[in-house]
CSV table of N, CA, C and O in Angstrom, one decimal:
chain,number,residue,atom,x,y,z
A,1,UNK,N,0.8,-1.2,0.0
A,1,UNK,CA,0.0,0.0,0.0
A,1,UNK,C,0.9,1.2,0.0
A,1,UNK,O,1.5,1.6,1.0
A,2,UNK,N,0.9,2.0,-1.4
A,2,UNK,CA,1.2,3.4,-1.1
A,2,UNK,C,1.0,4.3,0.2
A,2,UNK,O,-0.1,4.4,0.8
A,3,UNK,N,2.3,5.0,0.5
A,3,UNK,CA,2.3,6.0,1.6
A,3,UNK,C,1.6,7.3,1.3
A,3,UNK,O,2.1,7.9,0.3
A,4,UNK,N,0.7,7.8,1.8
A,4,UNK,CA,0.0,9.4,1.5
A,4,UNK,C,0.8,10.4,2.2
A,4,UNK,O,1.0,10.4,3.4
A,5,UNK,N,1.3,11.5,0.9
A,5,UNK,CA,2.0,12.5,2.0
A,5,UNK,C,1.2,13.3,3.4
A,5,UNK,O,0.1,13.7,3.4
A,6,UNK,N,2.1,13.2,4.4
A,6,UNK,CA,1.7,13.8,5.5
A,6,UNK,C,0.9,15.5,5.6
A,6,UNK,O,1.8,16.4,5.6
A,7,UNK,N,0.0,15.8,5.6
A,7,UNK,CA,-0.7,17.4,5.0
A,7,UNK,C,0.1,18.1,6.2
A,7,UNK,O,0.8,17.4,6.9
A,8,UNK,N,0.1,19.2,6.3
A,8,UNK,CA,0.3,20.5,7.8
A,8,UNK,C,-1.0,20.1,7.8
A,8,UNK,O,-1.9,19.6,7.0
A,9,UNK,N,-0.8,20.8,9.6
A,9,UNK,CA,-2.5,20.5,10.1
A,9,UNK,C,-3.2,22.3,9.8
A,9,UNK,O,-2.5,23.3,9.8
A,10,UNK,N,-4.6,22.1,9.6
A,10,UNK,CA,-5.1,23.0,9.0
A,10,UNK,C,-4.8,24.1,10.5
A,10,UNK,O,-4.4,23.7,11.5
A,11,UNK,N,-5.3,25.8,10.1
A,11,UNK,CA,-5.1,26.8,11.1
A,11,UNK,C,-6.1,26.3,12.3
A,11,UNK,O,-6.6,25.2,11.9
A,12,UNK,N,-6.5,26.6,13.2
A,12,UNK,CA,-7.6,26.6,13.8
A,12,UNK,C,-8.7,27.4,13.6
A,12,UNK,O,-8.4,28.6,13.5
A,13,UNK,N,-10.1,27.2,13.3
A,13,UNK,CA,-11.2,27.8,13.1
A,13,UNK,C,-11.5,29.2,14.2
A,13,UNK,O,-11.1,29.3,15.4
A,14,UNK,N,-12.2,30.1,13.6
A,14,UNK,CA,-12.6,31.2,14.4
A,14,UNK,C,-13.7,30.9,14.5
A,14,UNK,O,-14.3,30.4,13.5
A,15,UNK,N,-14.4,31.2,15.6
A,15,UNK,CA,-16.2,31.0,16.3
A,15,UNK,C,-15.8,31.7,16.9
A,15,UNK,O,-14.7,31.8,17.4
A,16,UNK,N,-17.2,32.8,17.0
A,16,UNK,CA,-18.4,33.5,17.9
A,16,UNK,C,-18.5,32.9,19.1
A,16,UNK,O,-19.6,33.1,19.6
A,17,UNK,N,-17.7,32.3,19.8
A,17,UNK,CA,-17.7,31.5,21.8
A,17,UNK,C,-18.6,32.5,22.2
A,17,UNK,O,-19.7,32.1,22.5
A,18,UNK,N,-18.4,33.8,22.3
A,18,UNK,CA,-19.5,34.2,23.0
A,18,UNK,C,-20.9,34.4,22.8
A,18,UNK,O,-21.7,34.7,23.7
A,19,UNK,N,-21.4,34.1,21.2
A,19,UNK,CA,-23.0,33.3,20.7
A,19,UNK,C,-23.4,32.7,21.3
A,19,UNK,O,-24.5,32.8,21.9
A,20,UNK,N,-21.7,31.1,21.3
A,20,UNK,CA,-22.5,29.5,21.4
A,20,UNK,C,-22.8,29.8,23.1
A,20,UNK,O,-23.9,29.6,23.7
A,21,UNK,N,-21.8,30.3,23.7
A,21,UNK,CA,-22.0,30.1,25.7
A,21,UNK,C,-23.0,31.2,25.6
A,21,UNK,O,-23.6,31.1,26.7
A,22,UNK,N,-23.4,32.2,25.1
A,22,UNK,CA,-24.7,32.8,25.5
A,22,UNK,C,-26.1,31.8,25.1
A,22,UNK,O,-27.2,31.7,25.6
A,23,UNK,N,-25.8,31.3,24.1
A,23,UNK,CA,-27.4,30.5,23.6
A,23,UNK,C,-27.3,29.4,24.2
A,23,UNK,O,-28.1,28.6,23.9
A,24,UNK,N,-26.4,29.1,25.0
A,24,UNK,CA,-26.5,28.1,25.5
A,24,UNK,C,-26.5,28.0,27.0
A,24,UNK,O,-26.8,27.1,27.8
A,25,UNK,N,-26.1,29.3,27.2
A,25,UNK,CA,-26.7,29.8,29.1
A,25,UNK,C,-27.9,29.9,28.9
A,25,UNK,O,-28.5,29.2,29.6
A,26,UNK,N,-28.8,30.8,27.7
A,26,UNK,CA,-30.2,30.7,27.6
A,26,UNK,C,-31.2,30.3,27.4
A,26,UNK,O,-32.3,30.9,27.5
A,27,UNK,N,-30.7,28.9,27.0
A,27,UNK,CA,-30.9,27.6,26.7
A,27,UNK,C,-31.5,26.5,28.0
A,27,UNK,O,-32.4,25.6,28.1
A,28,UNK,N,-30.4,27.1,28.8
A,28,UNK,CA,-30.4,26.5,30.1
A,28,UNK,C,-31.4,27.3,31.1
A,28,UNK,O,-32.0,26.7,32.0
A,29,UNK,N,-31.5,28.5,31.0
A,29,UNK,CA,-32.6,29.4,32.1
A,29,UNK,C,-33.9,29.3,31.2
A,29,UNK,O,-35.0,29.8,31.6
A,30,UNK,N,-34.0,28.9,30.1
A,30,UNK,CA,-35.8,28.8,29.8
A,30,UNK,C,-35.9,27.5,30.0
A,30,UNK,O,-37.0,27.1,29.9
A,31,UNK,N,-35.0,26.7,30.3
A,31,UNK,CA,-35.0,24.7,30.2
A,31,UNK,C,-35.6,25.1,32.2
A,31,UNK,O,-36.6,24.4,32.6
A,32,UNK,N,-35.1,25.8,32.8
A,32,UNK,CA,-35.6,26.8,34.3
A,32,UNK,C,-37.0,26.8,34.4
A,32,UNK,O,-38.0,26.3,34.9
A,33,UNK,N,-36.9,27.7,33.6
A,33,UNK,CA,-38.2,28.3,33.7
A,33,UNK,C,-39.2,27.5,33.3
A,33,UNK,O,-40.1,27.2,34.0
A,34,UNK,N,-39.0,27.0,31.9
A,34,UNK,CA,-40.1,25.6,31.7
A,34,UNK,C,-40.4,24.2,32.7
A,34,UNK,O,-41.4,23.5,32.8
A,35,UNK,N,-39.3,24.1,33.4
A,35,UNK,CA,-39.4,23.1,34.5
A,35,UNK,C,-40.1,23.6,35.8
A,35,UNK,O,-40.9,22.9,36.4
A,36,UNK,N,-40.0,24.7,36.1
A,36,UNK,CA,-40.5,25.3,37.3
A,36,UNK,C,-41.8,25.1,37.6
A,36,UNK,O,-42.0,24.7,38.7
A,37,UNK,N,-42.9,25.4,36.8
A,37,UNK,CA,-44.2,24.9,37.1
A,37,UNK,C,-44.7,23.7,37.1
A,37,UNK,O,-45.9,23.5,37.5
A,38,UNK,N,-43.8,22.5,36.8
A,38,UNK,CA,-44.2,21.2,37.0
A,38,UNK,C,-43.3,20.5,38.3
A,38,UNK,O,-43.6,19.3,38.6
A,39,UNK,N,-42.2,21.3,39.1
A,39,UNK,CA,-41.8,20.8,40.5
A,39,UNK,C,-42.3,20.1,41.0
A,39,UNK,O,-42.0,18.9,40.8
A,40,UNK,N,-43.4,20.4,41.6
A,40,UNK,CA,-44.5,19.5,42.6
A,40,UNK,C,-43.9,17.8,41.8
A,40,UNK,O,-43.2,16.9,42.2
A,41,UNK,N,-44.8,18.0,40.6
A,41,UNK,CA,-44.8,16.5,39.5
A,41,UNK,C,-43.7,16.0,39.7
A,41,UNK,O,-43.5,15.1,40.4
A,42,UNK,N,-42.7,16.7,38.9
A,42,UNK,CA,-41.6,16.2,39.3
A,42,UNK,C,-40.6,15.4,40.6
A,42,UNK,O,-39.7,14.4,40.6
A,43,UNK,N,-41.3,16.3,41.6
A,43,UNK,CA,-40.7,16.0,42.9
A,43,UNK,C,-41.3,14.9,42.8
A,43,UNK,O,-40.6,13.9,43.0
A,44,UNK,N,-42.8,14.4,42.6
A,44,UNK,CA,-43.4,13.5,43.4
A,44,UNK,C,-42.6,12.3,42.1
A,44,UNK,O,-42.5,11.1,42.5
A,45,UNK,N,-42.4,12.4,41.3
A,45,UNK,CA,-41.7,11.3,40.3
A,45,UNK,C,-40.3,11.4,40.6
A,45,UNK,O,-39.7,10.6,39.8
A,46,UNK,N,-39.3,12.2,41.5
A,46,UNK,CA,-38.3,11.5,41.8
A,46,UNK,C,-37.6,12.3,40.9
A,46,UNK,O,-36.8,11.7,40.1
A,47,UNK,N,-37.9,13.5,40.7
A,47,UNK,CA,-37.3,14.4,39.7
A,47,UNK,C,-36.7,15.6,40.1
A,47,UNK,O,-35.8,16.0,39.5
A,48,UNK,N,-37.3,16.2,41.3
A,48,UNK,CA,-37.0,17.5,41.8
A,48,UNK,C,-36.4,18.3,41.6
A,48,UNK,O,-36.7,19.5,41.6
A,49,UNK,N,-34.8,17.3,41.2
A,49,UNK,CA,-33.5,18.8,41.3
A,49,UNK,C,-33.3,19.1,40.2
A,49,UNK,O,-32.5,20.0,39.9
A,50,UNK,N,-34.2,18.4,39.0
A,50,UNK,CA,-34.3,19.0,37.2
A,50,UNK,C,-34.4,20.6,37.0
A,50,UNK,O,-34.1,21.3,36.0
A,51,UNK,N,-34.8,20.8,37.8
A,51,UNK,CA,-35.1,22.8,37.9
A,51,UNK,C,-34.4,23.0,38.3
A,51,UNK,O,-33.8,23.9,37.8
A,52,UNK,N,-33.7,22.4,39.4
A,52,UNK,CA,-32.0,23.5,40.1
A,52,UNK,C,-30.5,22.9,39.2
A,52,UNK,O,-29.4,23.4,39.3
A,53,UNK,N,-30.9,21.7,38.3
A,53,UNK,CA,-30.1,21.4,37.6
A,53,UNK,C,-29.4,22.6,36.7
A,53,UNK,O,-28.3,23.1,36.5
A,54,UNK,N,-31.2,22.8,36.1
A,54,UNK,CA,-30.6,24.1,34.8
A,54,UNK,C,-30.4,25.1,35.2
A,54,UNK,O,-29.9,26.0,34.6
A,55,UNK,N,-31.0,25.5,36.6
A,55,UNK,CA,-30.6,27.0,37.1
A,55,UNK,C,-29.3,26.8,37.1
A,55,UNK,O,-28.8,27.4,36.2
A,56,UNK,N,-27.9,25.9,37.9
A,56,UNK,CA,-26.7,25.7,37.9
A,56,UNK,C,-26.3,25.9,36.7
A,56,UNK,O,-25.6,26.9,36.4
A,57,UNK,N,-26.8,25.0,35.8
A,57,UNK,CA,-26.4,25.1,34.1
A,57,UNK,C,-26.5,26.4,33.7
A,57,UNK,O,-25.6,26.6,32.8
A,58,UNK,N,-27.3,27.5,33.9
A,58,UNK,CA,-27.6,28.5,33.4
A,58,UNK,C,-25.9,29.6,34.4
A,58,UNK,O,-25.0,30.1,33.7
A,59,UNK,N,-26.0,29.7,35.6
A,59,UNK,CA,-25.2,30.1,36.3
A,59,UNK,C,-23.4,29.5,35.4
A,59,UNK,O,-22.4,30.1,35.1
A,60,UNK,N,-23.7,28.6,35.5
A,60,UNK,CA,-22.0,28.1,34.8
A,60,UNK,C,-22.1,28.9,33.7
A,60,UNK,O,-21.2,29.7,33.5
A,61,UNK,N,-23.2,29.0,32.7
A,61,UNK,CA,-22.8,29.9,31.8
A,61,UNK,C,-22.7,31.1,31.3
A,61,UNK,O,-22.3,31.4,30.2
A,62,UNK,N,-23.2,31.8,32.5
A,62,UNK,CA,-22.8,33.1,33.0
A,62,UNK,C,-21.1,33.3,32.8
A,62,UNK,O,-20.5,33.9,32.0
A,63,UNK,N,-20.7,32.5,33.8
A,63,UNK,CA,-19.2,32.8,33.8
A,63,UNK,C,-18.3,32.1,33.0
A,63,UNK,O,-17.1,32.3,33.1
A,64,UNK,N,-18.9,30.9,31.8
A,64,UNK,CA,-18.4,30.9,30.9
A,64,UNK,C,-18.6,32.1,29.6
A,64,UNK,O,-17.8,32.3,28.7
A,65,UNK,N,-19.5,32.5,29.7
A,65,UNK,CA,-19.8,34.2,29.1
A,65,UNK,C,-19.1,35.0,29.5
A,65,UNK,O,-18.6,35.6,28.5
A,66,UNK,N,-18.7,35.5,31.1
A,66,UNK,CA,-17.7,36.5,31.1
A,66,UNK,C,-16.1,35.7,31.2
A,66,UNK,O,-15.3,36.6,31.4
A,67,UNK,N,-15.7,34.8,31.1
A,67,UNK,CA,-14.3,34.3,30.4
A,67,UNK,C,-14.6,34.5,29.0
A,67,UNK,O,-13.9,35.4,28.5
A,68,UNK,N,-15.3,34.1,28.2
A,68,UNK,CA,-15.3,33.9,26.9
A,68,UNK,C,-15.2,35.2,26.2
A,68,UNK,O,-14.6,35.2,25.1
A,69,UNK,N,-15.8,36.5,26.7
A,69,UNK,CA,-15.6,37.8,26.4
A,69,UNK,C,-14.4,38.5,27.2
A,69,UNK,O,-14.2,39.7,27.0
A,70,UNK,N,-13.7,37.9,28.0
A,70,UNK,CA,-12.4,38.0,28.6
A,70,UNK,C,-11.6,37.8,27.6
A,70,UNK,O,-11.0,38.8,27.2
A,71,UNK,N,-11.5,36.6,27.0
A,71,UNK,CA,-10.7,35.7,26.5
A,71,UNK,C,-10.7,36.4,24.6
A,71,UNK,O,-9.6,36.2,23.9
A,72,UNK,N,-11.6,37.0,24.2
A,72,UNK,CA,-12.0,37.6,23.0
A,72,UNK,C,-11.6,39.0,23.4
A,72,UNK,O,-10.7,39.4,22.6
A,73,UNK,N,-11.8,39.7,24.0
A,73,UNK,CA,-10.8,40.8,24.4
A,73,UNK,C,-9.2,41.0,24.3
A,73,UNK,O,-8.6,41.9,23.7
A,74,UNK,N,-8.6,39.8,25.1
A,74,UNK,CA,-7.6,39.7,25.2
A,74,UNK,C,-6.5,39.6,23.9
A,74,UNK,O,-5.5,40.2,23.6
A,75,UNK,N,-7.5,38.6,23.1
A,75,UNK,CA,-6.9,38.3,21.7
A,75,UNK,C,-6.8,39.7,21.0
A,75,UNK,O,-5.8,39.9,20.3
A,76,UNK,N,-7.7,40.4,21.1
A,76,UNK,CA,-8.0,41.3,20.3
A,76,UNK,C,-7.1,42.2,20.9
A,76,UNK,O,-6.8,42.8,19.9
A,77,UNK,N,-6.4,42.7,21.8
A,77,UNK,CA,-5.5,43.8,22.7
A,77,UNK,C,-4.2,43.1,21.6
A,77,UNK,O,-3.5,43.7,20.7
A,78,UNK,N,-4.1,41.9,21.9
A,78,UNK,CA,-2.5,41.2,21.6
A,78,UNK,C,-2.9,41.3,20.1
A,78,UNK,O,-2.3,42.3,19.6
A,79,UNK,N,-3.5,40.9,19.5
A,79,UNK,CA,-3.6,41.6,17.5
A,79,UNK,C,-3.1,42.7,17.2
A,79,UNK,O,-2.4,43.0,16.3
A,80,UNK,N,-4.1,43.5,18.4
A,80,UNK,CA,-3.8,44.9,17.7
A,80,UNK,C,-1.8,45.7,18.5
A,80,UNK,O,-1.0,46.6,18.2
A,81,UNK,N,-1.9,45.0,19.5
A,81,UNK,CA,-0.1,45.4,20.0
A,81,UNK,C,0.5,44.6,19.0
A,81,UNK,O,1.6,45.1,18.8
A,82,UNK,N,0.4,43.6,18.2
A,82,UNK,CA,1.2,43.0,17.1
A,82,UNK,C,1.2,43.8,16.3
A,82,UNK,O,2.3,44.0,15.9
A,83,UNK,N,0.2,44.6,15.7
A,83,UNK,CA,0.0,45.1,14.2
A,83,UNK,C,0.9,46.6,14.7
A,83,UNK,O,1.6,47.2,13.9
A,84,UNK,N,0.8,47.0,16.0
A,84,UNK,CA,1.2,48.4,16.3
A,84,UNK,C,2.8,48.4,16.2
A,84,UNK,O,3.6,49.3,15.9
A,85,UNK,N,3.1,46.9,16.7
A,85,UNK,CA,4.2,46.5,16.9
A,85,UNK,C,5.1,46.5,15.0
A,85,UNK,O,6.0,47.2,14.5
A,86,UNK,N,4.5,45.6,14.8
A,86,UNK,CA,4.8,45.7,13.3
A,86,UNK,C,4.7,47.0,12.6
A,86,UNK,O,5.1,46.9,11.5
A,87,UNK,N,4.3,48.1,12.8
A,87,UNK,CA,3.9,49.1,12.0
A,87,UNK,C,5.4,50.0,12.6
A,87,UNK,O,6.1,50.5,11.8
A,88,UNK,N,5.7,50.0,14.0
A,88,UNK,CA,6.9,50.7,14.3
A,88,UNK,C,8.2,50.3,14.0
A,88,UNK,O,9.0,51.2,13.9
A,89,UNK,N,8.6,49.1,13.8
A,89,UNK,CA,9.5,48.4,13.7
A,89,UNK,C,9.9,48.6,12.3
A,89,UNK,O,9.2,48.2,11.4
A,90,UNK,N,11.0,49.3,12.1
A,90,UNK,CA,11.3,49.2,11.0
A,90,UNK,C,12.3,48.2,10.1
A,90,UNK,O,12.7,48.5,9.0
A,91,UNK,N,12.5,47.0,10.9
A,91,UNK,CA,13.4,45.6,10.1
A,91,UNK,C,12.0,44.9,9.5
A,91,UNK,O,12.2,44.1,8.6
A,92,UNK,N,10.3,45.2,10.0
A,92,UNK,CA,9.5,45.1,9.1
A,92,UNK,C,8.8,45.4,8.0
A,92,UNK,O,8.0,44.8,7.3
A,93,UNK,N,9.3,46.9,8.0
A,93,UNK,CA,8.8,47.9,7.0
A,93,UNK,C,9.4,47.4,5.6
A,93,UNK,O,10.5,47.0,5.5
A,94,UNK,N,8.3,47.6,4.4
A,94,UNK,CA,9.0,47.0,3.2
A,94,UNK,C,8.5,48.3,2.5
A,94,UNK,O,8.1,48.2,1.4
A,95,UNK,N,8.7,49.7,3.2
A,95,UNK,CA,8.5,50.6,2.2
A,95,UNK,C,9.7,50.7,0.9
A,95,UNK,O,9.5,51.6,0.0
């Protein structure tokens, strides 16, 4: 069996993290809120903590929301000190 040359691995993809962990914190507090009027049922079927599940779920992604707009900040500070960087530096300059 022929050898296939080895590819470079591709760049890593850019996503919107702060979309997916917001629709997905709010995903989790209406999954809350829709559970909340059936408690009682629930409780009596052995269900109860299904409502404080997703309130948790909803709270975790609170603060995976504010890391994730941390974290997209940060990138964005270090881009633009790269580009400022490169713009002063004249062993870069190809005027």
């Amino acid at each position: 069996m022929p050898k296939t040359a080895v590819r470079p691995s591709p760049p890593p993809l850019e996503a919107n993290d702060v979309a997916i962990v917001g629709g997905g914190t709010a995903l989790w507090f209406l999954a809350f809120l829709v559970l909340l009027p059936f408690h009682s049922t629930l409780e009596q079927n052995g269900h109860g903590r299904w409502p404080w599940i997703c309130l948790a779920g909803a709270g975790l992604g609170l603060i995976g929301l504010w890391y994730c707009r941390a974290r997209r900040d940060a990138i964005r500070r270090a881009r633009a000190a790269e580009a400022a960087e490169a713009e002063t530096d004249p062993a870069t300059r190809t005027d």
